[in-house]
mmCIF file of C-alpha atoms in Angstrom:
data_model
loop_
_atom_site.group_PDB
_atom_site.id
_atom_site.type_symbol
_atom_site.label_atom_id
_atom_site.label_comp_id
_atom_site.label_asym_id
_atom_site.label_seq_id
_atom_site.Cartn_x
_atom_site.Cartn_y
_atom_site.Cartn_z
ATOM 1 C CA UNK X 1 2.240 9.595 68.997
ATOM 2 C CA UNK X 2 -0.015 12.167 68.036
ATOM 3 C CA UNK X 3 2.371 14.166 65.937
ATOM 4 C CA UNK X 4 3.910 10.780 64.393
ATOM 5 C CA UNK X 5 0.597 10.977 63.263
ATOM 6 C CA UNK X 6 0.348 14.135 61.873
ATOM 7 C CA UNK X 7 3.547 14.137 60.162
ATOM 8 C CA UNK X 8 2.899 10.933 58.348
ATOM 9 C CA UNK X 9 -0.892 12.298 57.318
ATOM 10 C CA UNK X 10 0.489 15.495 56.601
ATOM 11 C CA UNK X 11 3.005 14.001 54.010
ATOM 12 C CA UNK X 12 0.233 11.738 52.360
ATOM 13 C CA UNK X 13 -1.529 15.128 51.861
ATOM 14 C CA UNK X 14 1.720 16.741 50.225
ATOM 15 C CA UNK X 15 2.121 13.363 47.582
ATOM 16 C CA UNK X 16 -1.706 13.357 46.970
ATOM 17 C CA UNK X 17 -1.414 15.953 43.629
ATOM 18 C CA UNK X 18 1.756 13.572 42.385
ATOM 19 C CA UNK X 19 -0.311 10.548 42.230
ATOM 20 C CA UNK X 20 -3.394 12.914 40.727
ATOM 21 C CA UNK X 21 -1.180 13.928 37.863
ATOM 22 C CA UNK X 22 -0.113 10.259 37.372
ATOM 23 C CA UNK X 23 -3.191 8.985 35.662
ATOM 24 C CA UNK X 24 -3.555 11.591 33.333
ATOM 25 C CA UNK X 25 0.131 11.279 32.049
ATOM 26 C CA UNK X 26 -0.449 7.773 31.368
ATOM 27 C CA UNK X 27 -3.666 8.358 29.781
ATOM 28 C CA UNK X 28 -2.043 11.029 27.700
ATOM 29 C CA UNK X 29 1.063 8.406 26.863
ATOM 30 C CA UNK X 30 -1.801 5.632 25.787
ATOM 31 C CA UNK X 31 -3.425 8.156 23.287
ATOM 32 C CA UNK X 32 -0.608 8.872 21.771
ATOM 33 C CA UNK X 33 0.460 5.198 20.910
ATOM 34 C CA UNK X 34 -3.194 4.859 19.830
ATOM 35 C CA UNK X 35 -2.776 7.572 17.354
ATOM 36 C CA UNK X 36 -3.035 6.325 13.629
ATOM 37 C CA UNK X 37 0.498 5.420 12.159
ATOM 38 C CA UNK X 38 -0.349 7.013 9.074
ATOM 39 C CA UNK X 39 -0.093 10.786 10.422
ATOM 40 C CA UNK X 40 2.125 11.333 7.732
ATOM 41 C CA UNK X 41 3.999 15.013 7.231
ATOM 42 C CA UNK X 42 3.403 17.260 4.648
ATOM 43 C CA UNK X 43 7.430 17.966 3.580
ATOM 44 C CA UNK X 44 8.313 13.647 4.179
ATOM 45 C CA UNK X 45 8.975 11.632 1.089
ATOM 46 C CA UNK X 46 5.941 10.148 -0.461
ATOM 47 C CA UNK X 47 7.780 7.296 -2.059
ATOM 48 C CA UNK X 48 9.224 6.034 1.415
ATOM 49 C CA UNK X 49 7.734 2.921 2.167
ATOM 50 C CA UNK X 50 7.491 3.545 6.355
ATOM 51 C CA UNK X 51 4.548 6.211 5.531
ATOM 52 C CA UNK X 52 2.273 3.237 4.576
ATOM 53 C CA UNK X 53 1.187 -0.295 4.832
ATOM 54 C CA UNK X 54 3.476 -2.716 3.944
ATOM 55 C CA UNK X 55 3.393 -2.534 0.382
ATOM 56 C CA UNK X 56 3.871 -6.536 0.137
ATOM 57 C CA UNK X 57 1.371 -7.613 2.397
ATOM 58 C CA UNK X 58 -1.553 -10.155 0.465
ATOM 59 C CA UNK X 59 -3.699 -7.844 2.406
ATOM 60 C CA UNK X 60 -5.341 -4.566 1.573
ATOM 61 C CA UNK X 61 -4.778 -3.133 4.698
ATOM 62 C CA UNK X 62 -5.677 0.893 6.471
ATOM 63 C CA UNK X 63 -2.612 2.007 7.199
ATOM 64 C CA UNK X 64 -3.923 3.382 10.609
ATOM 65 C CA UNK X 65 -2.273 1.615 13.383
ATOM 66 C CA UNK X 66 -4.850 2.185 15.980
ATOM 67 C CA UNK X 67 -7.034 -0.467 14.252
ATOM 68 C CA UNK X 68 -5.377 -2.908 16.031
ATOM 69 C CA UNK X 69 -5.304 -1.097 19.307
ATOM 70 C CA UNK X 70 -9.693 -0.923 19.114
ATOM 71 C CA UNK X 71 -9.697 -4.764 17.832
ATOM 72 C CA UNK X 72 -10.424 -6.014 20.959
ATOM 73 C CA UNK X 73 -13.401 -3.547 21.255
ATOM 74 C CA UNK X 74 -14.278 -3.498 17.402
ATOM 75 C CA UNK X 75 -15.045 -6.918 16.678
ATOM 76 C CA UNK X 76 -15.419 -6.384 12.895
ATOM 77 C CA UNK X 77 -11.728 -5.614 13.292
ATOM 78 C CA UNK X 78 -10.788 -9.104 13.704
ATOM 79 C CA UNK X 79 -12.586 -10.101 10.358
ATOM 80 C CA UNK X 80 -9.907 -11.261 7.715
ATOM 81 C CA UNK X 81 -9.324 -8.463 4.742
ATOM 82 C CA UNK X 82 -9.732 -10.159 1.208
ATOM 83 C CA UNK X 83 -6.333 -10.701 -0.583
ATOM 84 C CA UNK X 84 -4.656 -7.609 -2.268
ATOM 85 C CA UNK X 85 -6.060 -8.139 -6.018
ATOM 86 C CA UNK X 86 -3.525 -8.309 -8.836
ATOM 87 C CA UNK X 87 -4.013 -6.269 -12.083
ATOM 88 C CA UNK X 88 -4.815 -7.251 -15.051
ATOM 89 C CA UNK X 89 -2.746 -6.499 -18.043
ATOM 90 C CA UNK X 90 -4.151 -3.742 -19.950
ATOM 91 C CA UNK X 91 -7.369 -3.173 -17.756
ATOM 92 C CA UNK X 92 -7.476 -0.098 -15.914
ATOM 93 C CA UNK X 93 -4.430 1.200 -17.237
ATOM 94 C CA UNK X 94 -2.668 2.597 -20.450
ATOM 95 C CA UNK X 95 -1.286 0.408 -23.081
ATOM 96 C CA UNK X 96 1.267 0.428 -25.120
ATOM 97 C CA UNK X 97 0.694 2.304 -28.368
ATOM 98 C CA UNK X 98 -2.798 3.464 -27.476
ATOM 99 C CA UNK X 99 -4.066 6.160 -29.478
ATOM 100 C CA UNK X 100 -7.923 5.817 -28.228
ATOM 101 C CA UNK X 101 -9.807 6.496 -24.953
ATOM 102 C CA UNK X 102 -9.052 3.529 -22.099
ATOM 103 C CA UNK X 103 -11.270 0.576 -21.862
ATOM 104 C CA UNK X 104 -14.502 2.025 -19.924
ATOM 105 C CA UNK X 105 -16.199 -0.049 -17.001
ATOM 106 C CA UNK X 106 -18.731 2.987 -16.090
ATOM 107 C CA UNK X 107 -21.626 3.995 -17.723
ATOM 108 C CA UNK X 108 -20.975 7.656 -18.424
ATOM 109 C CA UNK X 109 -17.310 5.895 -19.767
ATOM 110 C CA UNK X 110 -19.262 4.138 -22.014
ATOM 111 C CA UNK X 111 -21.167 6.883 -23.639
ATOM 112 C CA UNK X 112 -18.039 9.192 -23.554
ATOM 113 C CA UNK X 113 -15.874 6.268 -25.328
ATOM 114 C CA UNK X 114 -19.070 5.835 -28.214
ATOM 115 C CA UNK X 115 -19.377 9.545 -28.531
ATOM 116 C CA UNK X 116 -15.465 9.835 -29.096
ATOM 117 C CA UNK X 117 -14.701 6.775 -31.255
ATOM 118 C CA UNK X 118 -17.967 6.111 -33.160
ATOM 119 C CA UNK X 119 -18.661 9.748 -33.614
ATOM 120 C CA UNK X 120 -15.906 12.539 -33.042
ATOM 121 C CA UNK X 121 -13.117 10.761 -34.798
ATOM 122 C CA UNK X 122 -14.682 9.626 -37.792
ATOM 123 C CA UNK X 123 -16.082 13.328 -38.210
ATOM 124 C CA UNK X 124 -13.029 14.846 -37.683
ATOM 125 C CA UNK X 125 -11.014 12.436 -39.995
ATOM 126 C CA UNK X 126 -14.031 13.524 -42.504
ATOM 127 C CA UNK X 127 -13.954 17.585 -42.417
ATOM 128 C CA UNK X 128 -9.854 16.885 -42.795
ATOM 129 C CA UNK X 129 -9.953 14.826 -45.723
ATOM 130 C CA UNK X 130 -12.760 17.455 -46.913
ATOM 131 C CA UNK X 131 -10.917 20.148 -46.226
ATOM 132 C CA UNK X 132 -7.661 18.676 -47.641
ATOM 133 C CA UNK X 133 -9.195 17.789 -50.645
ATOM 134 C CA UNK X 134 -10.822 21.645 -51.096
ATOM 135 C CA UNK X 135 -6.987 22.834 -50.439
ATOM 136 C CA UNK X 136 -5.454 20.695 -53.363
ATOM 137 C CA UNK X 137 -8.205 21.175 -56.016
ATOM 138 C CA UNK X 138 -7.675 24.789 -55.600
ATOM 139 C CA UNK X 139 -4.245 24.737 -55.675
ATOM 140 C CA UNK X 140 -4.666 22.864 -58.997
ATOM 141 C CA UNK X 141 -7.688 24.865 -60.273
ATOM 142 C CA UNK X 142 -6.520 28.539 -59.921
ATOM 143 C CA UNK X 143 -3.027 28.126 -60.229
ATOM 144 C CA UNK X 144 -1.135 31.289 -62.534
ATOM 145 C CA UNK X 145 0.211 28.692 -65.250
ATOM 146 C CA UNK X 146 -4.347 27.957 -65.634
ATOM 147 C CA UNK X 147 -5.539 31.551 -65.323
ATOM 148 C CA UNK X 148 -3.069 33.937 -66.411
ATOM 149 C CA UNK X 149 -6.174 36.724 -65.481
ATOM 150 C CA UNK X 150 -7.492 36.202 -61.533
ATOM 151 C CA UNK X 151 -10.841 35.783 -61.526
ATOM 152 C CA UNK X 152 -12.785 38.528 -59.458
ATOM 153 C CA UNK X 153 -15.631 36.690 -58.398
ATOM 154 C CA UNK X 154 -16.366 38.380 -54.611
ATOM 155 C CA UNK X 155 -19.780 36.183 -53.753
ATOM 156 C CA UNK X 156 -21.418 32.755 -53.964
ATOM 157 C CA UNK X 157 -24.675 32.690 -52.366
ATOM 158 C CA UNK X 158 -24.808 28.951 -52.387
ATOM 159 C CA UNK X 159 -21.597 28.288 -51.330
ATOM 160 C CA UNK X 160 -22.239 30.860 -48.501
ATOM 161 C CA UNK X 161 -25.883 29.228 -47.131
ATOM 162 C CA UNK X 162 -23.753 25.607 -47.434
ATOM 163 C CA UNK X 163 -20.700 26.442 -45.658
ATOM 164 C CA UNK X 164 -23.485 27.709 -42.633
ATOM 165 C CA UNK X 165 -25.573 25.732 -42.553
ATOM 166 C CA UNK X 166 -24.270 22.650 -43.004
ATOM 167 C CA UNK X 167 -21.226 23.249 -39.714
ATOM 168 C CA UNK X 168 -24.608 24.574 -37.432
ATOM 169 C CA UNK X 169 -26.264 20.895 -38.927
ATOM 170 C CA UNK X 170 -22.885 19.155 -37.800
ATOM 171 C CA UNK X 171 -22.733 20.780 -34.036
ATOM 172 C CA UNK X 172 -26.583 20.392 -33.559
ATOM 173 C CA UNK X 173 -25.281 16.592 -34.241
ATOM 174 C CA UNK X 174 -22.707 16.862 -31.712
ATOM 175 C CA UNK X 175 -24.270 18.565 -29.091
ATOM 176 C CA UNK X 176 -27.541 15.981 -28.176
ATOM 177 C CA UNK X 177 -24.900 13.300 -26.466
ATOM 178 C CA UNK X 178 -22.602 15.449 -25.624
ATOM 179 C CA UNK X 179 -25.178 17.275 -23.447
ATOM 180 C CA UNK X 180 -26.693 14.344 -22.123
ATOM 181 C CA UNK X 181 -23.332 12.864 -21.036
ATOM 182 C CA UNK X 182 -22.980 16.248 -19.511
ATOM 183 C CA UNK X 183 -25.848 15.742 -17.389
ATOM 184 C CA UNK X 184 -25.177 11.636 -16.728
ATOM 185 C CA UNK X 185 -21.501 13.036 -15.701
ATOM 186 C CA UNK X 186 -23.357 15.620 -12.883
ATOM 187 C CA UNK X 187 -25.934 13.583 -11.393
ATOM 188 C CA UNK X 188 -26.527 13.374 -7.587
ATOM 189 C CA UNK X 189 -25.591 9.667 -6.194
ATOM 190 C CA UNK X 190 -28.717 8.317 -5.009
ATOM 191 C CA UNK X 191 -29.079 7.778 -1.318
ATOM 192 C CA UNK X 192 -27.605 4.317 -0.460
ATOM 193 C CA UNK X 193 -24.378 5.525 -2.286
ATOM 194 C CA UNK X 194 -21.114 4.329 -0.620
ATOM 195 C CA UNK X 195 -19.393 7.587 0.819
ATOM 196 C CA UNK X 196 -15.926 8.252 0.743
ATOM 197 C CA UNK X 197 -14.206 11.430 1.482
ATOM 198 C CA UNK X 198 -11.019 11.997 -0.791
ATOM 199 C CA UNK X 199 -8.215 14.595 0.263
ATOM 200 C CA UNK X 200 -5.381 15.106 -1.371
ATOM 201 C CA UNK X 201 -2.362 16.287 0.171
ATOM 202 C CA UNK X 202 1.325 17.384 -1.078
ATOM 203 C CA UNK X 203 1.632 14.852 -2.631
ATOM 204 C CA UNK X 204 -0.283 11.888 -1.909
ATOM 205 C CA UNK X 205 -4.079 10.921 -1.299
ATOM 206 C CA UNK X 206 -5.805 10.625 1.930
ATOM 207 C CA UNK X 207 -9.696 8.320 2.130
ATOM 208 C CA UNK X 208 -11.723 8.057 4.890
ATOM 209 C CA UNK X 209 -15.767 6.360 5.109
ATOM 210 C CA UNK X 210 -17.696 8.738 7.044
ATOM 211 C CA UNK X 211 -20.682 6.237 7.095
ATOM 212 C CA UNK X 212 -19.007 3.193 7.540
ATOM 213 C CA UNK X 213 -17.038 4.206 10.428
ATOM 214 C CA UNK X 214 -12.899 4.158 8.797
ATOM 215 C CA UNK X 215 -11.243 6.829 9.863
ATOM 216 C CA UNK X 216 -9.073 8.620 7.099
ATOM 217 C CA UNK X 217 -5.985 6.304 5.794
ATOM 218 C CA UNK X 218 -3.047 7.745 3.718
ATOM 219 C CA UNK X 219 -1.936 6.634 0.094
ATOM 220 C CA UNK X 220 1.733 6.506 -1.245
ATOM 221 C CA UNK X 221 3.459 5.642 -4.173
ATOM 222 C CA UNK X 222 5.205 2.178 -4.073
ATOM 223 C CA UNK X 223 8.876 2.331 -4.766
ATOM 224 C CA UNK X 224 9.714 1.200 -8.027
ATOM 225 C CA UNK X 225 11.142 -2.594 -7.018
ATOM 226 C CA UNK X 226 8.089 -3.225 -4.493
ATOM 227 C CA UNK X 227 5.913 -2.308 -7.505
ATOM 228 C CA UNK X 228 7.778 -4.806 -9.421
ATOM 229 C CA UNK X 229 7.208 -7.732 -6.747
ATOM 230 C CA UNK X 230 3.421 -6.533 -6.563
ATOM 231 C CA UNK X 231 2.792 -7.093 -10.260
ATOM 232 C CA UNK X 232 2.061 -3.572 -10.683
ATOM 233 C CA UNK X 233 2.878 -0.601 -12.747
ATOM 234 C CA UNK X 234 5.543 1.525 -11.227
ATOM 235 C CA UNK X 235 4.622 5.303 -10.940
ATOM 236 C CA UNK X 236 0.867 4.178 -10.700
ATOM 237 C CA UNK X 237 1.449 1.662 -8.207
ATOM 238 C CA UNK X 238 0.114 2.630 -4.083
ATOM 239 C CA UNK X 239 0.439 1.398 -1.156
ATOM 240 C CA UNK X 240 -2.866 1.805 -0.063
ATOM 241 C CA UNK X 241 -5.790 1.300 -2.475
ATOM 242 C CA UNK X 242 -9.002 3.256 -2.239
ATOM 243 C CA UNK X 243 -11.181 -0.163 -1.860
ATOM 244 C CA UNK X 244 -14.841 0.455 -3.524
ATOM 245 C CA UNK X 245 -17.394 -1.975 -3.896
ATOM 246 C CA UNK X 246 -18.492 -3.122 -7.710
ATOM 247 C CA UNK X 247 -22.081 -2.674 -8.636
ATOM 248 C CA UNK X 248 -23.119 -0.309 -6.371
ATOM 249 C CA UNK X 249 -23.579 3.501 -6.389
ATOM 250 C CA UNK X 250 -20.608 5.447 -4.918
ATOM 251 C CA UNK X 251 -20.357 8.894 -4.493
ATOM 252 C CA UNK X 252 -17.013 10.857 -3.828
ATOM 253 C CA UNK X 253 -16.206 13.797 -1.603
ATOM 254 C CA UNK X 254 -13.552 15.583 -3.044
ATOM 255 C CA UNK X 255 -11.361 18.263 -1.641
ATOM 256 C CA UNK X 256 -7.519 19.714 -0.816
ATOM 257 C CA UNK X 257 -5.869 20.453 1.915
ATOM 258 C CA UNK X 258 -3.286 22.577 0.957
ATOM 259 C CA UNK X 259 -3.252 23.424 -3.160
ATOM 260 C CA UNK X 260 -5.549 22.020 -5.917
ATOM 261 C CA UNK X 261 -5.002 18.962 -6.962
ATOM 262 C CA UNK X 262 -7.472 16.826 -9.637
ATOM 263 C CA UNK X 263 -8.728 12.780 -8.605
ATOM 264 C CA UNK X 264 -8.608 11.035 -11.836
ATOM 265 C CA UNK X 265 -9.177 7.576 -12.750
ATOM 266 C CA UNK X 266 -9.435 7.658 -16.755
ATOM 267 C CA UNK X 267 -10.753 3.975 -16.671
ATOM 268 C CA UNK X 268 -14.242 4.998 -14.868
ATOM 269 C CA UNK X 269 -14.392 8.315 -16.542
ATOM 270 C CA UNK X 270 -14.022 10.037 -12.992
ATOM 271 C CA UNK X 271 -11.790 13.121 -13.047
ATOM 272 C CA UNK X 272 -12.779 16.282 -10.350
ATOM 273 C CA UNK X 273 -10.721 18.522 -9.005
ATOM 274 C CA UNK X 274 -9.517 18.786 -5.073
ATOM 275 C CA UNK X 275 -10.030 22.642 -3.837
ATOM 276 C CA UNK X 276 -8.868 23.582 -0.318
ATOM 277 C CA UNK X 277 -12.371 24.922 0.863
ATOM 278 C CA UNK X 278 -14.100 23.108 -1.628
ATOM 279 C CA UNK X 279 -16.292 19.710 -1.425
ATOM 280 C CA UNK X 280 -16.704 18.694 -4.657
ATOM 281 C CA UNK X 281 -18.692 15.276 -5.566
ATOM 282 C CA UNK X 282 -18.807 12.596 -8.066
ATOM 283 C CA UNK X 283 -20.530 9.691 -8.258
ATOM 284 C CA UNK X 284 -20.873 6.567 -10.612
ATOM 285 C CA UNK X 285 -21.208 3.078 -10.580
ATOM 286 C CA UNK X 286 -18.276 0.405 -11.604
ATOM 287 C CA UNK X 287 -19.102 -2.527 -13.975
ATOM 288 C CA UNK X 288 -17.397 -5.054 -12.702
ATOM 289 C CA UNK X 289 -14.176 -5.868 -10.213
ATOM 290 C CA UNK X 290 -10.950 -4.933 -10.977
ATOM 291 C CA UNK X 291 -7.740 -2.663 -10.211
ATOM 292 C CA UNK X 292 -8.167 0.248 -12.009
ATOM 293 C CA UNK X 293 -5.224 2.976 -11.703
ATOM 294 C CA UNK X 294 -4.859 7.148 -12.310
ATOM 295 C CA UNK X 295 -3.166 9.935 -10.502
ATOM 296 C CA UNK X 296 -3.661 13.658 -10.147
ATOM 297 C CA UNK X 297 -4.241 15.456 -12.853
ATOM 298 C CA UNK X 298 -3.736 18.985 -11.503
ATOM 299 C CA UNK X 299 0.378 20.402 -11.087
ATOM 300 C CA UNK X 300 0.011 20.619 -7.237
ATOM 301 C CA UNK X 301 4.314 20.999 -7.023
ATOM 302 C CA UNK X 302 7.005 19.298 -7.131
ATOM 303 C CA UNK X 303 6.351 15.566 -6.590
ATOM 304 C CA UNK X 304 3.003 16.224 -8.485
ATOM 305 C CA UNK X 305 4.057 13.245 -10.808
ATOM 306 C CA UNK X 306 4.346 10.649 -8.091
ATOM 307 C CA UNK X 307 0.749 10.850 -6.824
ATOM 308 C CA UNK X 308 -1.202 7.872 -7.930
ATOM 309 C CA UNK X 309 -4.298 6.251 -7.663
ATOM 310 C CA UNK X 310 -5.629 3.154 -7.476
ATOM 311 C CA UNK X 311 -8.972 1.910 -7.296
ATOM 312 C CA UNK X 312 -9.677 -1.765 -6.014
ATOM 313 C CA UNK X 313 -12.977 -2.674 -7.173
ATOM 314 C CA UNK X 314 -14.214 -5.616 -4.912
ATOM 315 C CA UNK X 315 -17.906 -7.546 -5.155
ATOM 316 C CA UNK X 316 -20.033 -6.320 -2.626
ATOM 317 C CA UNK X 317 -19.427 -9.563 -0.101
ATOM 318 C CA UNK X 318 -15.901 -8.668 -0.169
ATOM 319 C CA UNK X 319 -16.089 -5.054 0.109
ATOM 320 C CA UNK X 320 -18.508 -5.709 3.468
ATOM 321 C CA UNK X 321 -15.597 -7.868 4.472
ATOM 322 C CA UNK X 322 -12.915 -5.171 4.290
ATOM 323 C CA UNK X 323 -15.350 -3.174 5.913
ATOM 324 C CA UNK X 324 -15.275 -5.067 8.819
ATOM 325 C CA UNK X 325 -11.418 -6.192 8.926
ATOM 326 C CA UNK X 326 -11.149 -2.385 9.072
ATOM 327 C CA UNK X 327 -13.036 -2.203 11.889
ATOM 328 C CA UNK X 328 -16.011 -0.536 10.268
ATOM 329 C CA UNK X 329 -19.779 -1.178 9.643
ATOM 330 C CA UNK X 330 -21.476 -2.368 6.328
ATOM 331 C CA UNK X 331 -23.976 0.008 4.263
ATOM 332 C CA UNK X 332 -26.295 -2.390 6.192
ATOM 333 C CA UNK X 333 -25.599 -2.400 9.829
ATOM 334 C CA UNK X 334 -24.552 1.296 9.536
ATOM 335 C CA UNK X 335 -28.309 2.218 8.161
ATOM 336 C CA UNK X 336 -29.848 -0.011 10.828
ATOM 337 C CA UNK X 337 -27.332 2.103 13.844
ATOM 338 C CA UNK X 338 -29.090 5.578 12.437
ATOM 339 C CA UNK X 339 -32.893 4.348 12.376
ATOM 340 C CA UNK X 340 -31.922 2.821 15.915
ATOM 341 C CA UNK X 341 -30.779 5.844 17.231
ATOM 342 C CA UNK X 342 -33.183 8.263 15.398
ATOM 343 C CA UNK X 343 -35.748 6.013 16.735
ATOM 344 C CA UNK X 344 -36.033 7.522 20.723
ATOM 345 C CA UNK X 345 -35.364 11.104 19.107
ATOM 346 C CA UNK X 346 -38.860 10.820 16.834
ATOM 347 C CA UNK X 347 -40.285 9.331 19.874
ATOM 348 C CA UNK X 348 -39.697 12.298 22.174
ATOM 349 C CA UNK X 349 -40.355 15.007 19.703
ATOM 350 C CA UNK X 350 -44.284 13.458 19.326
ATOM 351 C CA UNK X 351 -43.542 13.465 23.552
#
């Protein structure tokens, strides 16, 4: 009996490491069906529609599939998204026969679209016709039928004091907006900006919100007849929109991760490049909601054209509410977590 015993302990011993290494293979197994969807290769085609969201969902949805893995655990997850807004025509994008600057909705577009269209091109149609006008009467004046002897005059001292002074008068002119919209163009984004990180990729756009808790979603271009059904302009048309509240600050983190690439939206007068190594920022403040579209502006390679952009410009309820059907925090409740937690830190340090 004894070494019935034995046998039958010694072979529990002998299976104990199998059922060790059991729990750890599923737990490995879970993670990886957790893992976001949207883990997209480098060399895939960005106009396939499986490497985002469903492009014809009413929904502007992350297209990271372990959102709805954590919903039971996030419960901002299970918050509704607000419908996918359409475009308007003509509003965020180019139009047919333009020959100016796109409609503005930021501030620093504002001044840049004054400073081109009230100033630049009336002062370049100006010196043209000037200098146009200079060309013909000379042509007429001092032509050999007129003055059979060329006259040798070398100097004109007034001519020469008008023709410097007056271009120095003209760029003095030019230069006090332009340098202020310099400056506008480069300020920091004050402190309760909304953060978004911006990476772009060969070739299409990744966006995460490091301080609302959204992990980084992907951004494709929308084949050309589910851009159609959408309403939207093919070639400028994504999947996945970066989703930005209206109204308030934001502030961009821009980089690369693998050549340079350039974020553009011409509409909001945003346009930095994306520099592996690099985090450059931008910040401004849209007018009012509204789709408003660009793409890269930088030849990153081969599929360099089919890149877009596209900004979804929500009012600030809504934008909390994507937040949350995203699974992440408000500007609000994300604040509130940091004091919270830098609370018992303080209180230790005076310890």
């Amino acid at each position: 009996m004894k070494k019935v015993k034995s046998l039958v302990l010694a072979g529990l011993l002998a299976l104990a490491p199998a059922f060790g290494l059991g729990s750890p293979a599923v737990a490995q197994d879970n993670a990886a069906k957790a893992a976001p969807a949207m883990a997209t290769p480098v060399d895939a085609d960005p106009r396939s529609s499986d490497r985002g969201a469903p492009a014809d969902s009413a929904d502007v949805n992350v297209a990271n599939a372990s959102a709805a893995d954590v919903s039971e655990a996030a419960p901002g997850a299970t918050v509704a998204a607000p419908p996918r807004m359409k475009p308007t025509e003509g509003i965020g994008m180019p139009k047919p026969g333009e020959y100016t600057l796109q409609e503005q909705f930021t501030s620093t577009g504002h001044t840049a679209r004054w400073l081109h269209d009230v100033m630049l091109i009336p002062l370049i149609f100006a010196i043209s016709i000037f200098v146009l006008i200079l060309m013909l009467y000379a042509m007429w004046k001092f032509r050999r039928s007129a003055n059979p002897i060329p006259s040798k005059t070398a100097h004109n001292t007034m001519i020469e004091v008008i023709w410097t002074v007056l271009p120095v008068v003209i760029l003095l002119v030019v230069a006090v907006p332009s340098i202020g919209l310099l400056a506008d163009q480069y300020k920091p984004a004050p402190k309760d900006a909304v953060v978004v990180k911006v990476t772009g990729y060969q070739w299409y756009w990744g966006y995460e919100y490091p301080d609302n808790a959204i992990p980084e979603f992907v951004s494709n271009m929308l084949p050309e007849d589910k851009a159609k059904a959408n309403g939207e302009p093919y070639l400028l048309a994504p999947d996945n929109r970066l989703v930005l509240p209206a109204g308030r600050p934001i502030k961009l983190i821009i980089t690369g991760a693998d050549v340079i690439h350039a974020f553009a939206v011409p509409s909001l007068w945003v346009k930095m490049d994306a520099v592996p190594g690099r985090l450059n920022e931008k910040s401004f403040t849209i007018d009012k909601p509204g789709v408003y579209y660009g793409q890269c502006s930088e030849l990153c390679g081969a599929r360099h054209g089919f890149m877009p952009i596209a900004i979804e410009a929500l009012p600030p309820a809504e934008f909390d509410q994507w937040v949350l059907s995203q699974g992440g925090k408000p500007a609000g409740a994300a604040a509130a977590e940091k004091t919270a937690d830098a609370a018992p830190a303080a209180a230790d340090k005076k310890i």
